[in-house]
Amino acid sequence: MSRCLTRLGAILFKEVRQLRRDSLTFGMIVGIPLIQLMLFGYAINTDVRHLPAGVADQAQTSLSRALIADSQATQVVDIHRTVRGPEELERLLQRGEISVGLYIPPDFGRRLQDPERPAAQLLADGTDPVVLMAARQLAQIRLDYDTAADKPSGEPIFEVRNFYNPERRSALNIVPGLIGVILTLTMVLFTAVAIVREAERGNLELLINTPVRTIELMLGKIIPYVLIGLVQVSIILALGMLLFGVPVRGALYQVYLAALLFIAANLTLGLVISTAAKTQFQAMQMTFFFFLPSILLSGFMFPFAGMPKAAQYLSELLPLTHFIRMIRGIMLRGASLADMPGEVLALVVFAGVTLTLAVSRFSKTLD
């Protein structure tokens, strides 16, 4: 029995020493629980506030201005744009510049006297169910004035118009975002182990003795995965349309252009990871370390508007955040990449920076 315990103790001691030498694994053991605690406890908030909104006040009366002020006082919306009419609000919704539009018609005063008609309208981006829920919360606002021209006490002022998802189907929100989630996991993981696998199998020695330059090696590694990523996009789009009836209201080639930008950003990030990891297991650990914040902070699972400013700034560094805005805009709102230049620029800059970093870190020599 004592010999058995001695042998067991020796193995345990060996594993502990090996763990101490593997700083990355030890960091993951400590880091993942801390990240999850911080994300779920601090950054994740389903109580949405400060949604970007636009207003079209065609009444221009003291009551209409009071309604706008009361709407902002709820902190559900922040007025970012003031336009002339509902058509401009709809264009802002399509481009993703606002999530909610407040439309006050010219006969606002007369509508207040008619309990059968809503006095004003809320135009909500129905592609995000959280936005729709917040708009319905805002629609409960009331004007409590002691004038005969106002609606009776308790009558709601706003009518909510659900744009792009009138049936309130959750699949319309999930399937486009799922394209980004799947591409993030597969593209980063595939390339994260690419260089490491060559070194572990001894193939890197052969590459070192060839005239292939670093940038050529990097591009040669990622181009096959670009095709794989496009195949994945096609499969998800086809199944989404056949099984869930998810439409593609924008141009199909715009979907693939957005996917190409996103795939490039993820593949170059995977190359950076492959130059930092020593083993394939370390590469997978680092991929998971990046994947978790991407899922939680990108707006796929939890509302972006409900996050504190620090978490929002962090999420802007993640490619998935920008791709989800792009793909939902193209597929559900019928927007184009030209309507979202900021998102396109963010992915291009991310891909350029990470590719430059990967090339600079990689050396065609063995340690």
Coordinates of C-alpha atoms in Angstrom, one line a residue:
M1 CA 0.0 0.0 0.0
S2 CA 2.8 2.4 0.9
R3 CA 4.6 1.7 -2.4
C4 CA 1.4 2.4 -4.2
L5 CA 1.0 5.8 -2.5
T6 CA 4.7 6.5 -3.1
R7 CA 4.3 5.9 -6.9
L8 CA 1.1 7.9 -6.9
G9 CA 2.8 10.7 -5.1
A10 CA 5.7 10.7 -7.6
I11 CA 3.3 11.0 -10.5
L12 CA 1.4 13.8 -8.8
F13 CA 4.6 15.7 -8.0
K14 CA 5.7 15.3 -11.7
E15 CA 2.4 16.7 -13.0
V16 CA 2.5 19.7 -10.6
R17 CA 6.1 20.5 -11.7
Q18 CA 5.0 20.2 -15.3
L19 CA 2.1 22.5 -14.7
R20 CA 4.3 25.0 -13.1
R21 CA 6.5 25.0 -16.2
D22 CA 3.5 25.4 -18.5
S23 CA 2.7 29.0 -17.7
L24 CA 0.0 29.3 -20.4
T25 CA -2.0 26.4 -19.0
F26 CA -1.7 27.8 -15.5
G27 CA -2.8 31.2 -16.8
M28 CA -5.9 29.6 -18.4
I29 CA -6.8 27.8 -15.1
V30 CA -6.8 31.2 -13.3
G31 CA -7.8 33.4 -16.2
I32 CA -10.9 31.7 -17.5
P33 CA -12.9 31.8 -14.2
L34 CA -11.8 35.5 -13.7
I35 CA -12.9 36.4 -17.2
Q36 CA -16.3 34.6 -16.9
L37 CA -16.9 36.3 -13.5
M38 CA -16.1 39.7 -14.8
L39 CA -18.1 39.3 -18.0
F40 CA -21.2 37.9 -16.4
G41 CA -21.1 40.0 -13.3
Y42 CA -20.0 43.4 -14.8
A43 CA -20.3 43.5 -18.6
I44 CA -23.4 41.4 -19.2
N45 CA -26.6 43.4 -18.6
T46 CA -30.0 42.7 -20.1
D47 CA -31.4 46.0 -18.8
V48 CA -30.9 48.0 -22.0
R49 CA -30.3 51.7 -21.8
H50 CA -29.1 54.5 -24.1
L51 CA -30.2 53.0 -27.4
P52 CA -29.2 55.3 -30.3
A53 CA -32.4 57.0 -31.6
G54 CA -33.6 59.5 -34.1
V55 CA -36.5 61.8 -33.9
A56 CA -38.8 63.4 -36.6
D57 CA -40.9 66.1 -34.8
Q58 CA -43.3 67.4 -37.4
A59 CA -45.6 69.0 -34.8
Q60 CA -43.1 71.3 -33.3
T61 CA -45.3 72.1 -30.3
S62 CA -44.6 72.3 -26.6
L63 CA -46.3 69.0 -26.1
S64 CA -44.2 67.3 -28.7
R65 CA -41.0 68.7 -27.2
A66 CA -42.2 67.5 -23.8
L67 CA -42.7 64.0 -25.2
I68 CA -39.2 64.0 -26.6
A69 CA -37.8 65.2 -23.3
D70 CA -39.7 62.6 -21.3
S71 CA -38.6 59.9 -23.7
Q72 CA -34.9 60.8 -23.1
A73 CA -35.5 61.0 -19.4
T74 CA -36.3 57.3 -19.3
Q75 CA -32.7 56.7 -20.4
V76 CA -34.0 53.9 -22.8
V77 CA -33.0 56.1 -25.8
D78 CA -30.5 58.8 -26.6
I79 CA -31.4 61.1 -29.4
H80 CA -28.5 61.1 -31.8
R81 CA -30.2 62.3 -35.0
T82 CA -33.0 64.8 -35.8
V83 CA -34.6 64.5 -39.2
R84 CA -37.6 65.8 -41.1
G85 CA -39.8 62.8 -41.7
P86 CA -40.4 59.1 -41.2
E87 CA -38.7 58.2 -44.5
E88 CA -35.4 59.5 -43.2
L89 CA -35.9 57.6 -40.0
E90 CA -36.4 54.4 -42.0
R91 CA -33.2 55.0 -43.9
L92 CA -31.3 55.5 -40.6
L93 CA -32.7 52.3 -39.4
Q94 CA -31.6 50.5 -42.5
R95 CA -28.1 51.8 -42.3
G96 CA -27.9 50.8 -38.6
E97 CA -27.2 54.3 -37.4
I98 CA -30.2 54.2 -35.0
S99 CA -32.1 51.4 -33.3
V100 CA -35.3 53.4 -32.5
G101 CA -37.0 56.2 -34.3
L102 CA -39.5 58.6 -32.7
Y103 CA -42.0 60.0 -35.2
I104 CA -44.4 62.8 -34.1
P105 CA -46.9 63.7 -36.9
P106 CA -48.0 67.2 -37.6
D107 CA -51.5 66.5 -36.2
F108 CA -50.1 65.4 -32.9
G109 CA -52.4 67.7 -30.9
R110 CA -55.5 66.4 -32.6
R111 CA -54.4 62.8 -32.2
L112 CA -54.0 63.4 -28.4
Q113 CA -57.8 64.0 -28.3
D114 CA -58.6 60.8 -30.1
P115 CA -58.3 57.7 -27.9
E116 CA -58.7 55.4 -30.9
R117 CA -55.5 56.6 -32.6
P118 CA -51.9 56.6 -31.4
A119 CA -50.5 60.1 -31.2
A120 CA -47.0 59.1 -32.2
Q121 CA -45.0 56.2 -33.5
L122 CA -41.9 54.3 -32.4
L123 CA -40.0 52.8 -35.3
A124 CA -38.0 49.9 -33.9
D125 CA -35.3 47.7 -35.4
G126 CA -37.0 44.3 -35.0
T127 CA -33.9 42.3 -36.0
D128 CA -32.8 42.7 -32.4
P129 CA -35.4 41.4 -29.9
V130 CA -33.9 43.4 -27.1
V131 CA -34.4 46.6 -29.0
L132 CA -38.0 45.7 -29.7
M133 CA -38.5 44.9 -26.0
A134 CA -37.0 48.3 -25.0
A135 CA -39.2 50.1 -27.6
R136 CA -42.3 48.5 -26.0
Q137 CA -41.1 49.6 -22.6
L138 CA -40.7 53.2 -23.9
A139 CA -44.1 53.0 -25.5
Q140 CA -45.7 52.9 -22.1
I141 CA -44.7 56.5 -21.5
R142 CA -47.6 58.9 -20.9
L143 CA -48.1 62.6 -20.9
D144 CA -49.9 63.6 -17.7
Y145 CA -51.2 67.1 -18.3
D146 CA -54.4 68.7 -17.0
T147 CA -55.6 69.9 -20.4
A148 CA -58.6 68.9 -22.3
A149 CA -56.5 68.3 -25.4
D150 CA -54.5 65.4 -23.9
K151 CA -55.3 61.8 -24.0
P152 CA -57.2 60.4 -21.0
S153 CA -54.9 59.4 -18.1
G154 CA -53.4 56.0 -18.7
E155 CA -53.6 56.1 -22.5
P156 CA -50.3 55.3 -24.2
I157 CA -48.9 57.8 -26.6
F158 CA -46.8 55.6 -28.9
E159 CA -47.6 52.9 -31.3
V160 CA -44.6 50.5 -31.9
R161 CA -43.8 49.7 -35.5
N162 CA -41.7 46.5 -35.8
F163 CA -39.4 46.8 -38.8
Y164 CA -37.7 43.8 -40.5
N165 CA -39.2 41.2 -38.2
P166 CA -42.9 41.8 -37.8
E167 CA -43.5 38.1 -36.8
R168 CA -40.9 38.4 -34.0
R169 CA -39.1 35.2 -35.0
S170 CA -36.0 34.6 -33.0
A171 CA -34.4 32.7 -35.9
L172 CA -34.0 35.9 -37.9
N173 CA -31.8 37.3 -35.1
I174 CA -29.9 34.1 -34.3
V175 CA -29.0 32.6 -37.8
P176 CA -27.1 35.6 -39.2
G177 CA -25.1 35.9 -36.0
L178 CA -24.5 32.2 -36.0
I179 CA -22.5 32.6 -39.2
G180 CA -20.1 34.8 -37.4
V181 CA -19.9 32.6 -34.3
I182 CA -19.1 29.4 -36.4
L183 CA -16.5 31.3 -38.5
T184 CA -14.8 32.7 -35.4
L185 CA -14.4 29.3 -33.9
T186 CA -13.3 27.3 -37.0
M187 CA -11.2 29.9 -38.8
V188 CA -9.2 31.0 -35.8
L189 CA -8.7 27.4 -34.6
F190 CA -7.7 26.0 -38.0
T191 CA -5.0 28.6 -38.5
A192 CA -3.9 28.7 -34.9
V193 CA -2.6 25.2 -35.1
A194 CA -1.2 25.5 -38.7
I195 CA 2.3 26.6 -38.1
V196 CA 2.6 24.7 -34.8
R197 CA 1.5 21.5 -36.5
E198 CA 4.2 22.0 -39.1
A199 CA 6.9 22.3 -36.4
E200 CA 5.6 19.3 -34.4
R201 CA 5.7 17.1 -37.5
G202 CA 9.1 18.3 -38.6
N203 CA 7.7 19.8 -41.8
L204 CA 8.9 23.3 -40.9
E205 CA 12.5 22.2 -41.5
L206 CA 11.6 21.5 -45.1
L207 CA 10.0 24.9 -45.5
I208 CA 13.0 26.6 -44.0
N209 CA 15.2 25.2 -46.8
T210 CA 13.0 26.5 -49.6
P211 CA 13.0 29.9 -51.2
V212 CA 9.5 30.6 -49.8
R213 CA 9.2 34.0 -48.1
T214 CA 7.4 34.5 -44.8
I215 CA 4.5 36.4 -46.3
E216 CA 4.1 33.7 -49.0
L217 CA 4.0 31.0 -46.4
M218 CA 1.4 32.9 -44.4
L219 CA -0.8 33.5 -47.3
G220 CA -0.4 29.9 -48.5
K221 CA -1.6 28.7 -45.1
I222 CA -4.7 30.8 -45.0
I223 CA -6.0 30.8 -48.6
P224 CA -7.4 27.2 -48.4
Y225 CA -9.3 28.1 -45.2
V226 CA -10.9 31.1 -47.0
L227 CA -12.6 28.6 -49.3
I228 CA -13.6 26.4 -46.3
G229 CA -15.1 29.5 -44.6
L230 CA -17.1 30.4 -47.7
V231 CA -18.4 26.8 -47.9
Q232 CA -19.5 27.1 -44.2
V233 CA -21.3 30.4 -45.0
S234 CA -23.1 28.8 -47.9
I235 CA -24.2 25.8 -45.8
I236 CA -25.6 28.1 -43.0
L237 CA -27.4 30.4 -45.5
A238 CA -29.0 27.4 -47.3
L239 CA -30.1 25.7 -44.1
G240 CA -31.3 29.0 -42.6
M241 CA -33.5 29.7 -45.6
L242 CA -34.8 26.1 -46.0
L243 CA -35.4 25.3 -42.3
F244 CA -36.1 28.6 -40.7
G245 CA -37.1 30.9 -43.6
V246 CA -34.4 33.4 -42.9
P247 CA -34.4 35.9 -45.8
V248 CA -31.5 37.6 -47.5
R249 CA -33.0 41.0 -48.2
G250 CA -29.7 42.6 -49.4
A251 CA -27.5 41.5 -52.3
L252 CA -26.1 38.0 -51.9
Y253 CA -22.7 39.0 -53.1
Q254 CA -22.6 41.6 -50.3
V255 CA -23.0 38.7 -47.8
Y256 CA -20.0 37.0 -49.3
L257 CA -18.0 40.2 -49.3
A258 CA -18.7 40.7 -45.7
A259 CA -17.8 37.1 -44.9
L260 CA -14.5 37.4 -46.8
L261 CA -13.5 40.4 -44.7
F262 CA -14.4 38.6 -41.5
I263 CA -12.7 35.3 -42.6
A264 CA -9.5 37.3 -43.4
A265 CA -9.6 39.0 -40.0
N266 CA -10.0 35.7 -38.1
L267 CA -7.4 33.8 -40.2
T268 CA -4.7 36.4 -39.6
L269 CA -5.5 36.4 -35.9
G270 CA -5.1 32.6 -36.0
L271 CA -1.7 33.1 -37.5
V272 CA -0.7 35.4 -34.7
I273 CA -1.7 32.7 -32.2
S274 CA 0.2 30.1 -34.1
T275 CA 3.4 32.1 -33.8
A276 CA 3.0 32.5 -30.1
A277 CA 2.0 28.9 -29.2
K278 CA 4.6 26.1 -28.8
T279 CA 2.2 23.2 -29.1
Q280 CA -1.2 22.6 -30.7
F281 CA -2.8 22.3 -27.3
Q282 CA -1.5 25.7 -26.4
A283 CA -2.9 27.1 -29.7
M284 CA -6.3 25.6 -28.8
Q285 CA -6.2 27.1 -25.4
M286 CA -5.4 30.6 -26.7
T287 CA -8.2 30.2 -29.3
F288 CA -10.7 29.5 -26.6
F289 CA -9.4 32.4 -24.5
F290 CA -10.3 34.7 -27.5
F291 CA -13.5 32.9 -28.4
L292 CA -15.2 33.4 -25.0
P293 CA -15.2 37.2 -24.9
S294 CA -16.1 37.3 -28.6
I295 CA -19.4 35.4 -27.9
L296 CA -20.3 37.3 -24.8
L297 CA -19.4 40.9 -25.9
S298 CA -20.2 41.0 -29.6
G299 CA -23.9 41.4 -29.2
F300 CA -24.7 37.9 -30.3
M301 CA -26.0 36.7 -27.0
F302 CA -26.4 39.8 -24.9
P303 CA -27.4 43.4 -25.9
F304 CA -24.5 45.6 -26.8
A305 CA -26.3 48.7 -25.6
G306 CA -26.7 47.2 -22.1
M307 CA -22.9 46.9 -21.5
P308 CA -20.9 49.5 -19.6
K309 CA -18.7 51.8 -21.6
A310 CA -15.5 49.9 -20.8
A311 CA -17.0 46.6 -22.1
Q312 CA -18.3 48.4 -25.2
Y313 CA -14.8 49.8 -26.0
L314 CA -13.4 46.3 -25.6
S315 CA -16.0 44.7 -27.8
E316 CA -15.2 47.2 -30.6
L317 CA -11.8 45.5 -30.8
L318 CA -13.4 42.1 -31.6
P319 CA -14.1 41.3 -35.3
L320 CA -17.3 39.4 -34.4
T321 CA -18.9 42.7 -33.1
H322 CA -18.5 44.4 -36.5
F323 CA -19.4 41.3 -38.6
I324 CA -22.7 40.8 -36.7
R325 CA -23.7 44.4 -37.4
M326 CA -22.8 43.9 -41.1
I327 CA -24.5 40.5 -41.6
R328 CA -27.7 41.5 -39.9
G329 CA -27.8 44.7 -41.8
I330 CA -27.4 43.0 -45.2
M331 CA -29.5 40.0 -44.6
L332 CA -32.4 41.5 -42.5
R333 CA -32.5 45.2 -43.3
G334 CA -31.4 45.1 -46.9
A335 CA -28.4 47.4 -46.3
S336 CA -25.1 47.3 -48.2
L337 CA -21.5 47.5 -47.1
A338 CA -21.5 51.1 -48.4
D339 CA -24.1 51.9 -45.6
M340 CA -21.6 50.6 -43.0
P341 CA -18.2 52.0 -43.8
G342 CA -17.1 52.0 -40.2
E343 CA -17.6 48.3 -39.8
V344 CA -15.8 47.5 -43.1
L345 CA -12.8 49.7 -42.1
A346 CA -12.6 48.1 -38.6
L347 CA -12.2 44.6 -40.2
V348 CA -9.7 45.8 -42.8
V349 CA -7.6 47.5 -40.2
F350 CA -7.8 44.4 -37.9
A351 CA -6.7 42.0 -40.6
G352 CA -3.9 44.3 -41.7
V353 CA -2.5 44.8 -38.2
T354 CA -2.7 41.1 -37.3
L355 CA -1.2 39.9 -40.6
T356 CA 1.7 42.4 -40.1
L357 CA 2.2 41.2 -36.5
A358 CA 2.1 37.5 -37.6
V359 CA 4.7 38.1 -40.3
S360 CA 7.0 40.0 -38.0
R361 CA 6.8 37.3 -35.3
F362 CA 7.4 34.4 -37.6
S363 CA 10.9 33.4 -38.4
K364 CA 11.9 30.7 -40.8
T365 CA 14.3 29.2 -38.3
L366 CA 13.8 26.6 -35.6
D367 CA 14.6 27.3 -32.0

